[in-house]
JSON list of C-alpha atoms and ligand atoms in Angstrom, two decimals:
[
{"chain": "W", "resi": 567, "resn": "MET", "atom": "CA", "xyz": [95.03, 128.62, 120.77]},
{"chain": "W", "resi": 568, "resn": "SER", "atom": "CA", "xyz": [91.32, 127.96, 120.53]},
{"chain": "W", "resi": 569, "resn": "LYS", "atom": "CA", "xyz": [89.97, 124.47, 120.00]},
{"chain": "W", "resi": 570, "resn": "GLN", "atom": "CA", "xyz": [86.24, 123.78, 119.92]},
{"chain": "W", "resi": 571, "resn": "ILE", "atom": "CA", "xyz": [84.91, 120.29, 119.31]},
{"chain": "W", "resi": 572, "resn": "ILE", "atom": "CA", "xyz": [81.97, 120.22, 116.89]},
{"chain": "W", "resi": 573, "resn": "PHE", "atom": "CA", "xyz": [79.40, 117.44, 117.15]},
{"chain": "W", "resi": 574, "resn": "THR", "atom": "CA", "xyz": [76.05, 116.86, 115.52]},
{"chain": "W", "resi": 575, "resn": "GLU", "atom": "CA", "xyz": [73.65, 113.94, 115.73]},
{"chain": "W", "resi": 576, "resn": "LYS", "atom": "CA", "xyz": [72.76, 114.71, 112.09]},
{"chain": "W", "resi": 577, "resn": "ALA", "atom": "CA", "xyz": [75.99, 113.00, 110.97]},
{"chain": "W", "resi": 578, "resn": "PRO", "atom": "CA", "xyz": [77.41, 109.62, 111.97]},
{"chain": "W", "resi": 579, "resn": "ALA", "atom": "CA", "xyz": [79.32, 109.48, 115.22]},
{"chain": "W", "resi": 580, "resn": "ALA", "atom": "CA", "xyz": [83.07, 108.95, 114.94]},
{"chain": "W", "resi": 581, "resn": "ILE", "atom": "CA", "xyz": [84.08, 105.32, 114.56]},
{"chain": "W", "resi": 582, "resn": "GLY", "atom": "CA", "xyz": [87.44, 105.89, 116.24]},
{"chain": "W", "resi": 583, "resn": "PRO", "atom": "CA", "xyz": [89.35, 108.32, 118.44]},
{"chain": "W", "resi": 584, "resn": "TYR", "atom": "CA", "xyz": [88.61, 111.50, 116.49]},
{"chain": "W", "resi": 585, "resn": "SER", "atom": "CA", "xyz": [86.04, 114.29, 116.53]},
{"chain": "W", "resi": 586, "resn": "GLN", "atom": "CA", "xyz": [83.56, 114.91, 113.72]},
{"chain": "W", "resi": 587, "resn": "ALA", "atom": "CA", "xyz": [85.17, 118.33, 113.42]},
{"chain": "W", "resi": 588, "resn": "VAL", "atom": "CA", "xyz": [87.35, 120.78, 115.29]},
{"chain": "W", "resi": 589, "resn": "LEU", "atom": "CA", "xyz": [87.01, 124.55, 115.05]},
{"chain": "W", "resi": 590, "resn": "SER", "atom": "CA", "xyz": [90.23, 126.43, 115.70]},
{"chain": "W", "resi": 591, "resn": "ASN", "atom": "CA", "xyz": [90.72, 130.18, 115.24]},
{"chain": "W", "resi": 592, "resn": "GLY", "atom": "CA", "xyz": [87.89, 130.40, 112.70]},
{"chain": "W", "resi": 593, "resn": "THR", "atom": "CA", "xyz": [88.99, 127.39, 110.68]},
{"chain": "W", "resi": 594, "resn": "LEU", "atom": "CA", "xyz": [86.94, 124.20, 110.73]},
{"chain": "W", "resi": 595, "resn": "TYR", "atom": "CA", "xyz": [88.69, 120.89, 110.19]},
{"chain": "W", "resi": 596, "resn": "VAL", "atom": "CA", "xyz": [86.11, 118.24, 109.28]},
{"chain": "W", "resi": 597, "resn": "SER", "atom": "CA", "xyz": [87.12, 114.62, 109.66]},
{"chain": "W", "resi": 598, "resn": "GLY", "atom": "CA", "xyz": [86.80, 112.24, 106.75]},
{"chain": "W", "resi": 599, "resn": "GLN", "atom": "CA", "xyz": [83.19, 111.25, 106.31]},
{"chain": "W", "resi": 600, "resn": "ILE", "atom": "CA", "xyz": [82.04, 107.83, 105.21]},
{"chain": "W", "resi": 601, "resn": "ALA", "atom": "CA", "xyz": [78.61, 106.29, 104.56]},
{"chain": "W", "resi": 602, "resn": "LEU", "atom": "CA", "xyz": [78.89, 102.96, 106.32]},
{"chain": "W", "resi": 603, "resn": "ALA", "atom": "CA", "xyz": [75.17, 102.18, 106.46]},
{"chain": "W", "resi": 604, "resn": "LEU", "atom": "CA", "xyz": [74.76, 102.70, 102.73]},
{"chain": "W", "resi": 605, "resn": "VAL", "atom": "CA", "xyz": [77.78, 100.53, 101.91]},
{"chain": "W", "resi": 606, "resn": "GLU", "atom": "CA", "xyz": [76.36, 97.75, 104.08]},
{"chain": "W", "resi": 607, "resn": "ALA", "atom": "CA", "xyz": [73.07, 98.13, 102.20]},
{"chain": "W", "resi": 608, "resn": "GLY", "atom": "CA", "xyz": [74.85, 97.78, 98.85]},
{"chain": "W", "resi": 609, "resn": "ALA", "atom": "CA", "xyz": [74.12, 101.32, 97.67]},
{"chain": "W", "resi": 610, "resn": "SER", "atom": "CA", "xyz": [75.62, 102.77, 94.49]},
{"chain": "W", "resi": 611, "resn": "ILE", "atom": "CA", "xyz": [78.78, 104.88, 94.56]},
{"chain": "W", "resi": 612, "resn": "GLN", "atom": "CA", "xyz": [76.63, 107.88, 93.71]},
{"chain": "W", "resi": 613, "resn": "ASP", "atom": "CA", "xyz": [74.37, 107.31, 96.72]},
{"chain": "W", "resi": 614, "resn": "GLU", "atom": "CA", "xyz": [77.38, 106.64, 98.93]},
{"chain": "W", "resi": 615, "resn": "THR", "atom": "CA", "xyz": [79.01, 109.89, 97.80]},
{"chain": "W", "resi": 616, "resn": "LYS", "atom": "CA", "xyz": [75.77, 111.82, 98.30]},
{"chain": "W", "resi": 617, "resn": "GLN", "atom": "CA", "xyz": [75.51, 110.57, 101.88]},
{"chain": "W", "resi": 618, "resn": "VAL", "atom": "CA", "xyz": [79.12, 111.54, 102.53]},
{"chain": "W", "resi": 619, "resn": "MET", "atom": "CA", "xyz": [78.40, 115.05, 101.25]},
{"chain": "W", "resi": 620, "resn": "GLU", "atom": "CA", "xyz": [75.26, 115.26, 103.38]},
{"chain": "W", "resi": 621, "resn": "ASN", "atom": "CA", "xyz": [77.34, 114.27, 106.42]},
{"chain": "W", "resi": 622, "resn": "LEU", "atom": "CA", "xyz": [79.80, 117.05, 105.64]},
{"chain": "W", "resi": 623, "resn": "LYS", "atom": "CA", "xyz": [76.92, 119.49, 105.18]},
{"chain": "W", "resi": 624, "resn": "ALA", "atom": "CA", "xyz": [75.43, 118.59, 108.56]},
{"chain": "W", "resi": 625, "resn": "ILE", "atom": "CA", "xyz": [78.77, 119.04, 110.30]},
{"chain": "W", "resi": 626, "resn": "LEU", "atom": "CA", "xyz": [79.40, 122.36, 108.56]},
{"chain": "W", "resi": 627, "resn": "GLU", "atom": "CA", "xyz": [75.96, 123.54, 109.65]},
{"chain": "W", "resi": 628, "resn": "ALA", "atom": "CA", "xyz": [76.71, 122.50, 113.23]},
{"chain": "W", "resi": 629, "resn": "ALA", "atom": "CA", "xyz": [79.55, 125.03, 113.07]},
{"chain": "W", "resi": 630, "resn": "ASN", "atom": "CA", "xyz": [77.30, 127.66, 111.41]},
{"chain": "W", "resi": 631, "resn": "MET", "atom": "CA", "xyz": [78.98, 127.16, 108.04]},
{"chain": "W", "resi": 632, "resn": "THR", "atom": "CA", "xyz": [77.96, 125.96, 104.58]},
{"chain": "W", "resi": 633, "resn": "PHE", "atom": "CA", "xyz": [79.77, 124.54, 101.55]},
{"chain": "W", "resi": 634, "resn": "GLU", "atom": "CA", "xyz": [80.55, 128.15, 100.62]},
{"chain": "W", "resi": 635, "resn": "ASN", "atom": "CA", "xyz": [82.96, 128.24, 103.55]},
{"chain": "W", "resi": 636, "resn": "VAL", "atom": "CA", "xyz": [84.90, 125.21, 102.31]},
{"chain": "W", "resi": 637, "resn": "VAL", "atom": "CA", "xyz": [88.37, 126.00, 100.98]},
{"chain": "W", "resi": 638, "resn": "LYS", "atom": "CA", "xyz": [89.83, 122.50, 100.65]},
{"chain": "W", "resi": 639, "resn": "CYS", "atom": "CA", "xyz": [88.60, 118.93, 100.31]},
{"chain": "W", "resi": 640, "resn": "SER", "atom": "CA", "xyz": [90.42, 115.63, 100.32]},
{"chain": "W", "resi": 641, "resn": "ILE", "atom": "CA", "xyz": [88.85, 112.66, 98.59]},
{"chain": "W", "resi": 642, "resn": "PHE", "atom": "CA", "xyz": [90.00, 109.11, 99.19]},
{"chain": "W", "resi": 643, "resn": "VAL", "atom": "CA", "xyz": [88.63, 106.46, 96.85]},
{"chain": "W", "resi": 644, "resn": "LYS", "atom": "CA", "xyz": [88.90, 102.71, 96.74]},
{"chain": "W", "resi": 645, "resn": "ASP", "atom": "CA", "xyz": [88.65, 102.58, 92.95]},
{"chain": "W", "resi": 646, "resn": "MET", "atom": "CA", "xyz": [89.66, 105.49, 90.73]},
{"chain": "W", "resi": 647, "resn": "ASN", "atom": "CA", "xyz": [87.33, 104.09, 88.07]},
{"chain": "W", "resi": 648, "resn": "ASN", "atom": "CA", "xyz": [84.59, 105.75, 90.12]},
{"chain": "W", "resi": 649, "resn": "PHE", "atom": "CA", "xyz": [86.21, 109.19, 89.64]},
{"chain": "W", "resi": 650, "resn": "ALA", "atom": "CA", "xyz": [83.64, 110.50, 87.18]},
{"chain": "W", "resi": 651, "resn": "LEU", "atom": "CA", "xyz": [80.65, 109.21, 89.17]},
{"chain": "W", "resi": 652, "resn": "ILE", "atom": "CA", "xyz": [81.98, 110.72, 92.39]},
{"chain": "W", "resi": 653, "resn": "ASN", "atom": "CA", "xyz": [82.72, 114.03, 90.62]},
{"chain": "W", "resi": 654, "resn": "GLU", "atom": "CA", "xyz": [79.17, 114.14, 89.30]},
{"chain": "W", "resi": 655, "resn": "VAL", "atom": "CA", "xyz": [77.72, 114.04, 92.82]},
{"chain": "W", "resi": 656, "resn": "TYR", "atom": "CA", "xyz": [80.48, 116.09, 94.47]},
{"chain": "W", "resi": 657, "resn": "GLY", "atom": "CA", "xyz": [80.19, 118.78, 91.79]},
{"chain": "W", "resi": 658, "resn": "SER", "atom": "CA", "xyz": [76.49, 119.24, 92.48]},
{"chain": "W", "resi": 659, "resn": "TYR", "atom": "CA", "xyz": [77.46, 120.59, 95.92]},
{"chain": "W", "resi": 660, "resn": "PHE", "atom": "CA", "xyz": [80.06, 123.01, 94.53]},
{"chain": "W", "resi": 661, "resn": "THR", "atom": "CA", "xyz": [78.53, 124.63, 91.46]},
{"chain": "W", "resi": 662, "resn": "VAL", "atom": "CA", "xyz": [80.66, 127.82, 91.50]},
{"chain": "W", "resi": 663, "resn": "ASN", "atom": "CA", "xyz": [84.20, 128.46, 92.70]},
{"chain": "W", "resi": 664, "resn": "PRO", "atom": "CA", "xyz": [84.80, 124.95, 94.04]},
{"chain": "W", "resi": 665, "resn": "PRO", "atom": "CA", "xyz": [87.38, 124.45, 96.78]},
{"chain": "W", "resi": 666, "resn": "ALA", "atom": "CA", "xyz": [90.91, 123.19, 96.26]},
{"chain": "W", "resi": 667, "resn": "ARG", "atom": "CA", "xyz": [91.06, 119.41, 96.33]},
{"chain": "W", "resi": 668, "resn": "GLU", "atom": "CA", "xyz": [93.02, 116.26, 95.88]},
{"chain": "W", "resi": 669, "resn": "THR", "atom": "CA", "xyz": [91.69, 112.83, 95.03]},
{"chain": "W", "resi": 670, "resn": "VAL", "atom": "CA", "xyz": [93.72, 109.79, 95.95]},
{"chain": "W", "resi": 671, "resn": "GLU", "atom": "CA", "xyz": [93.13, 106.09, 95.38]},
{"chain": "W", "resi": 672, "resn": "VAL", "atom": "CA", "xyz": [93.94, 104.04, 98.45]},
{"chain": "W", "resi": 673, "resn": "ALA", "atom": "CA", "xyz": [94.22, 100.31, 99.10]},
{"chain": "W", "resi": 674, "resn": "ARG", "atom": "CA", "xyz": [91.53, 100.25, 101.77]},
{"chain": "W", "resi": 675, "resn": "LEU", "atom": "CA", "xyz": [89.24, 102.60, 103.65]},
{"chain": "W", "resi": 676, "resn": "PRO", "atom": "CA", "xyz": [87.76, 102.19, 107.15]},
{"chain": "W", "resi": 677, "resn": "LYS", "atom": "CA", "xyz": [84.90, 99.66, 107.24]},
{"chain": "W", "resi": 678, "resn": "ASP", "atom": "CA", "xyz": [85.64, 98.93, 103.58]},
{"chain": "W", "resi": 679, "resn": "VAL", "atom": "CA", "xyz": [83.68, 101.91, 102.30]},
{"chain": "W", "resi": 680, "resn": "ASN", "atom": "CA", "xyz": [84.36, 103.12, 98.75]},
{"chain": "W", "resi": 681, "resn": "VAL", "atom": "CA", "xyz": [84.80, 106.85, 99.33]},
{"chain": "W", "resi": 682, "resn": "GLU", "atom": "CA", "xyz": [85.83, 109.11, 102.21]},
{"chain": "W", "resi": 683, "resn": "ILE", "atom": "CA", "xyz": [85.87, 112.90, 102.04]},
{"chain": "W", "resi": 684, "resn": "SER", "atom": "CA", "xyz": [87.25, 115.43, 104.52]},
{"chain": "W", "resi": 685, "resn": "CYS", "atom": "CA", "xyz": [87.25, 119.21, 104.27]},
{"chain": "W", "resi": 686, "resn": "ILE", "atom": "CA", "xyz": [88.58, 122.43, 105.72]},
{"chain": "W", "resi": 687, "resn": "ALA", "atom": "CA", "xyz": [86.31, 125.45, 105.99]},
{"chain": "W", "resi": 688, "resn": "VAL", "atom": "CA", "xyz": [86.95, 129.04, 107.00]},
{"chain": "W", "resi": 689, "resn": "ALA", "atom": "CA", "xyz": [84.47, 131.35, 108.72]},
{"chain": "V", "resi": 1908, "resn": "DHA", "atom": "C1", "xyz": [86.54, 107.62, 109.24]},
{"chain": "V", "resi": 1908, "resn": "DHA", "atom": "C2", "xyz": [87.54, 108.35, 109.71]},
{"chain": "V", "resi": 1908, "resn": "DHA", "atom": "N1", "xyz": [87.54, 109.67, 109.56]},
{"chain": "V", "resi": 1908, "resn": "DHA", "atom": "C3", "xyz": [88.67, 107.77, 110.39]},
{"chain": "V", "resi": 1908, "resn": "DHA", "atom": "O1", "xyz": [88.68, 106.57, 110.64]},
{"chain": "V", "resi": 1908, "resn": "DHA", "atom": "O2", "xyz": [89.61, 108.49, 110.68]}
]
């Protein structure tokens, strides 16, 4: 079993006992990304989502991958009424052959952010 911890300063450090991402046997498991600073600044859901996607991008790049390597995403939202706005931003990162995905509304997210997205990518 191979297990390589991926870390980049270009994405926020973990806020708990987890790694930004773990690479195992060619598959990259990226932890759920949030945009805490933007939420604290009162940013829009679009800007929050964009920052989350940029975090994912930076972590993928740290493992020599891009969004093209992503096979699955999980989206957790505080308010499903934001579904369309989140899709608008998310979709701009996956213009062709988007990955598999689920989107789930949850009661609360860490640090009271509005959206958290994780992904799995394959080399
Ligand atoms: C933000 C997270 N990924 C967490 O708390 O697990």
